[in-house]
Short mmCIF file of C-alpha atoms in Angstrom, two decimals:
data_model
loop_
_atom_site.label_atom_id
_atom_site.label_comp_id
_atom_site.label_asym_id
_atom_site.label_seq_id
_atom_site.Cartn_x
_atom_site.Cartn_y
_atom_site.Cartn_z
CA MET A 191 45.35 6.36 -32.01
CA ALA A 192 43.51 9.27 -33.32
CA LYS A 193 40.83 7.83 -35.88
CA LEU A 194 37.72 8.86 -37.65
CA VAL A 195 34.44 6.98 -37.88
CA VAL A 196 32.36 7.69 -40.55
CA THR A 197 28.36 7.44 -39.75
CA LEU A 198 25.43 7.63 -42.82
CA ASN A 199 22.32 7.85 -41.43
CA GLY A 200 23.22 6.32 -37.96
CA ALA A 201 24.98 3.84 -38.78
CA ALA A 202 28.85 3.49 -38.75
CA ILE A 203 30.10 2.95 -42.29
CA GLY A 204 33.94 3.45 -42.16
CA HIS A 205 36.85 4.06 -39.66
CA HIS A 206 40.43 6.02 -40.81
CA PHE A 207 42.69 5.91 -38.67
CA ILE A 208 44.39 9.91 -38.92
CA GLU A 209 48.03 7.83 -39.49
CA LYS A 210 49.46 10.97 -41.67
CA ASP A 211 50.83 14.15 -40.98
CA ARG A 212 48.08 15.53 -44.01
CA VAL A 213 44.52 13.13 -44.19
CA THR A 214 42.98 14.81 -46.83
CA ILE A 215 38.79 15.00 -46.91
CA GLY A 216 36.59 14.48 -49.86
CA ARG A 217 34.71 13.22 -52.80
CA ARG A 218 37.23 12.41 -55.06
CA THR A 219 38.00 8.80 -54.91
CA GLU A 220 42.03 9.92 -54.30
CA ASN A 221 41.58 11.23 -50.79
CA ASP A 222 42.73 9.29 -47.80
CA VAL A 223 38.58 10.13 -46.40
CA HIS A 224 36.31 9.46 -49.90
CA LEU A 225 32.86 10.94 -48.88
CA ASP A 226 30.36 10.01 -52.37
CA ASP A 227 28.30 12.50 -51.91
CA PRO A 228 27.38 15.89 -54.51
CA GLY A 229 27.35 17.81 -51.10
CA VAL A 230 30.61 17.44 -50.50
CA SER A 231 33.35 18.77 -52.47
CA LYS A 232 36.53 17.22 -54.43
CA GLU A 233 38.45 18.02 -51.86
CA HIS A 234 36.24 19.34 -49.06
CA ALA A 235 38.87 19.32 -46.27
CA VAL A 236 42.64 18.53 -44.51
CA ILE A 237 43.19 17.13 -40.85
CA LEU A 238 46.96 18.66 -40.18
CA THR A 239 48.78 16.78 -37.50
CA VAL A 240 50.47 19.58 -35.54
CA GLY A 241 52.50 18.21 -32.36
CA ASN A 242 50.12 15.98 -30.19
CA ASP A 243 46.79 18.17 -32.15
CA HIS A 244 44.87 17.60 -34.91
CA ILE A 245 43.70 20.86 -36.58
CA PHE A 246 40.39 20.42 -38.95
CA GLU A 247 40.36 23.05 -42.33
CA ASP A 248 38.16 23.29 -44.71
CA LEU A 249 40.21 23.70 -48.10
CA GLY A 250 37.33 26.19 -49.32
CA SER A 251 34.68 23.76 -49.88
CA THR A 252 31.22 24.91 -51.36
CA ASN A 253 29.08 24.06 -48.48
CA GLY A 254 31.25 24.65 -46.11
CA SER A 255 31.83 22.29 -43.22
CA ILE A 256 29.76 21.70 -39.59
CA VAL A 257 31.54 20.79 -36.27
CA ASN A 258 29.58 19.92 -33.30
CA GLY A 259 26.63 21.69 -35.18
CA ARG A 260 28.30 24.99 -36.31
CA ARG A 261 30.12 26.14 -39.26
CA VAL A 262 33.94 26.39 -39.42
CA THR A 263 37.42 26.80 -41.16
CA ARG A 264 39.88 25.58 -38.28
CA HIS A 265 39.45 23.98 -35.55
CA ILE A 266 41.54 22.30 -33.21
CA LEU A 267 39.36 18.61 -32.89
CA GLN A 268 39.00 17.20 -29.72
CA ASN A 269 37.89 13.94 -28.72
CA GLY A 270 34.31 13.49 -29.78
CA ASP A 271 34.01 15.84 -32.24
CA VAL A 272 31.74 15.89 -34.72
CA ILE A 273 32.20 16.95 -38.16
CA GLY A 274 29.15 17.34 -40.71
CA LEU A 275 30.05 17.39 -44.44
CA GLY A 276 27.26 16.85 -46.62
CA ILE A 277 25.03 13.65 -45.83
CA PHE A 278 27.92 12.16 -43.26
CA LEU A 279 28.77 12.31 -40.15
CA LEU A 280 32.41 11.95 -39.15
CA LYS A 281 32.97 11.65 -34.61
CA TYR A 282 36.69 12.48 -33.78
CA VAL A 283 37.99 9.31 -31.38
CA ASN A 284 40.96 9.67 -29.76
CA VAL A 285 41.06 8.27 -26.32
CA LYS A 286 44.73 9.36 -25.37
CA ALA A 287 43.24 13.04 -25.99
CA ASN A 288 43.25 15.22 -22.04
CA PRO A 289 39.58 15.97 -21.94
CA GLU A 290 40.94 19.93 -20.29
CA MET A 291 42.91 22.11 -23.00
CA ASP A 292 45.41 22.92 -22.36
CA TYR A 293 47.36 26.31 -23.06
CA ASP A 294 47.94 25.83 -27.04
CA ARG A 295 44.37 24.44 -27.54
CA THR A 296 42.94 28.02 -25.80
CA LEU A 297 44.88 29.58 -28.80
CA MET A 298 41.87 31.14 -31.89
CA ILE A 299 43.18 29.52 -34.67
CA ARG A 300 43.23 33.10 -36.89
CA THR A 301 41.55 33.11 -40.57
CA PRO A 302 43.84 34.67 -43.10
CA ASP A 303 42.15 38.25 -42.44
CA LEU A 304 43.46 38.93 -38.89
CA GLU A 305 39.98 38.56 -36.82
CA ILE A 306 40.03 39.40 -33.35
CA SER A 307 39.09 36.09 -30.85
CA ALA A 308 35.35 36.16 -30.22
CA ALA A 309 35.99 37.45 -27.11
CA ALA A 310 37.21 41.00 -27.43
CA ARG A 311 34.93 40.92 -30.12
CA ASP A 312 32.00 40.73 -27.75
CA ALA A 313 33.46 43.15 -25.29
CA GLU A 314 33.81 45.72 -28.16
CA GLY A 315 30.06 45.12 -28.99
CA GLU A 316 30.42 43.93 -32.08
CA ARG A 317 29.58 39.92 -33.52
CA PRO A 318 31.63 37.40 -32.83
CA SER A 319 33.08 35.99 -36.03
CA SER A 320 32.41 31.51 -37.13
CA VAL A 321 36.24 30.94 -36.16
CA GLN A 322 36.09 28.45 -33.24
CA THR A 323 37.71 29.59 -29.88
CA ALA A 324 38.28 28.81 -26.41
CA ARG A 325 38.15 30.67 -23.43
CA PRO A 326 41.66 31.61 -23.18
CA SER A 327 44.37 30.85 -20.12
CA ARG A 328 45.52 33.49 -17.73
CA ARG A 329 48.30 32.20 -16.35
CA SER A 330 51.00 32.83 -18.91
CA SER A 331 52.58 36.83 -18.53
CA PHE A 332 54.97 36.42 -21.31
CA PRO A 333 55.47 39.56 -22.82
CA LEU A 334 53.24 39.77 -26.43
CA GLY A 335 54.71 38.99 -29.51
CA GLY A 336 53.84 39.99 -33.08
CA VAL A 337 55.60 39.38 -36.81
CA ALA A 338 56.41 42.68 -39.05
CA GLY A 339 56.45 41.11 -42.59
CA ILE A 340 59.41 41.26 -44.67
CA LYS A 341 57.91 40.08 -47.74
CA GLY A 342 55.11 38.81 -49.24
CA GLU A 343 50.90 38.86 -47.72
CA PHE A 344 51.71 40.70 -44.82
CA ALA A 345 55.18 43.43 -46.43
CA GLY A 346 55.14 46.44 -44.15
CA ARG A 347 52.58 44.94 -41.50
CA LYS A 348 52.62 44.30 -37.99
CA VAL A 349 50.38 41.59 -36.68
CA GLU A 350 51.08 41.33 -32.79
CA LEU A 351 49.90 36.91 -32.21
CA GLU A 352 47.86 37.69 -28.92
CA GLN A 353 47.03 34.56 -27.84
CA ALA A 354 46.78 33.17 -31.34
CA LEU A 355 48.00 30.33 -33.56
CA LYS A 356 48.59 31.85 -36.50
CA THR A 357 49.15 29.70 -39.14
CA LEU A 358 52.15 31.13 -42.58
CA GLY A 359 52.88 29.32 -45.57
CA THR A 360 51.40 27.82 -48.38
CA ALA A 361 48.63 24.69 -48.14
CA GLY A 362 50.01 22.18 -49.18
CA ARG A 363 53.31 23.56 -50.13
CA GLN A 364 55.14 24.73 -47.17
CA VAL A 365 52.78 25.72 -43.60
CA ALA A 366 54.25 26.32 -40.26
CA VAL A 367 52.20 27.57 -37.09
CA ILE A 368 53.33 30.14 -34.08
CA THR A 369 51.97 29.20 -30.77
CA ARG A 370 51.90 30.92 -27.45
CA ARG A 371 52.60 28.93 -25.15
CA PRO A 372 53.28 29.63 -20.78
CA LEU A 373 56.93 29.86 -21.62
CA GLY A 374 57.15 32.05 -24.91
CA TYR A 375 56.27 31.27 -28.53
CA PHE A 376 57.22 28.59 -30.48
CA ILE A 377 57.13 27.65 -34.41
CA SER A 378 56.33 24.40 -35.83
CA HIS A 379 56.26 22.31 -39.26
CA VAL A 380 52.71 21.15 -40.91
CA GLU A 381 53.49 20.48 -43.80
CA GLY A 382 56.17 20.27 -46.77
CA LYS A 383 59.19 18.81 -47.40
CA LYS A 384 61.07 20.72 -46.46
CA THR A 385 60.40 22.63 -42.72
CA ALA A 386 60.23 26.84 -42.41
CA LEU A 387 63.79 28.55 -41.93
CA VAL A 388 64.52 30.58 -38.84
CA ASN A 389 67.51 32.67 -39.73
CA GLY A 390 68.44 30.71 -42.27
CA ARG A 391 67.93 27.30 -40.77
CA ALA A 392 65.66 24.60 -40.86
CA ILE A 393 63.43 24.46 -37.93
CA GLY A 394 62.40 20.72 -38.13
CA GLU A 395 60.53 18.72 -36.71
CA VAL A 396 60.46 19.51 -32.88
CA PRO A 397 58.87 22.74 -32.09
CA HIS A 398 61.80 26.08 -32.43
CA ALA A 399 61.18 28.32 -29.95
CA LEU A 400 61.31 32.08 -31.13
CA ARG A 401 63.05 34.59 -30.48
CA HIS A 402 62.67 38.56 -30.53
CA GLY A 403 64.61 39.47 -33.88
CA ASP A 404 64.23 36.03 -35.66
CA VAL A 405 63.65 35.90 -39.05
CA ILE A 406 61.12 33.59 -40.29
CA GLU A 407 61.00 31.41 -43.49
CA VAL A 408 57.46 29.70 -45.05
CA GLY A 409 56.34 29.67 -48.23
CA GLN A 410 56.30 32.95 -50.41
CA GLU A 411 56.85 34.91 -46.63
CA LYS A 412 59.59 36.14 -44.97
CA LEU A 413 58.87 38.13 -41.53
CA GLU A 414 60.70 39.41 -38.38
CA PHE A 415 59.41 37.69 -35.00
CA PHE A 416 59.54 40.84 -32.17
CA LEU A 417 58.48 40.77 -28.04
CA THR A 418 56.71 44.29 -26.76
#
C-alpha cells in the first residue's frame, strides 16, 4: 500500500497510508495529513486516487507546492517522489509501482487554461510551462480525440485531447478524468458521491471507454466526445 513519509530536518516524524480516494494535506487539524507550519495553507493540497495511480494536486495554496525540486500544480506520483510543503518533506513510497511509466503515466495533466506539453512548446520556440510532463509514447495509432463544450466552462469550444490526461468537474464535489490509452480514450471517476454520466448513464467506479459522439456530464460541464 502506498504511503507518505513525513520528515522534518531529516528525521521521519510520521507515516500516512493512502487508504482513501481523496487524502487532504494542510495546516488544519481536520486534514488527513496535518502539517503545523505557517508556510502551509489550511487546505494546501490533495492526493487523488485514479485507478492504480495517485495524483498530487495543489489547491491554490499561498506558497505553492514543490515535487522533486520543481513547482507543480498537478503531478502523477512515482515511487520515491519528494513533495516539499513549508518546512516539511513528504516522500511518496509505493513499492508496487512500476518504475517504468506506462502509457497512461506519460500523459500531461492539463491545467484549466489547456496548456500544451513542454515538449511541444520547445518545438515552437516557447518556454515550457511548470506543469510536470513526461516523454510521450509513440506506440499508439488511435485517432486523436477531443471534447466539444455544450454547457459549462467550455461551452462553444472544442478541445483536443492529444497526449493529455484531462480533469473535468468541480474539485470536492464531482471530478472525472479522461485518459488516452493505446486502445482509445477512457473516462474514470475521481471523486464525488455520484459518478459522471455518459449518454445519461453513470460510468461507475471502473474506467469507461469513450466512443465518438458520447455525451459526458460531470459537475456543471456537459461535453460531446469526438474522434478526428
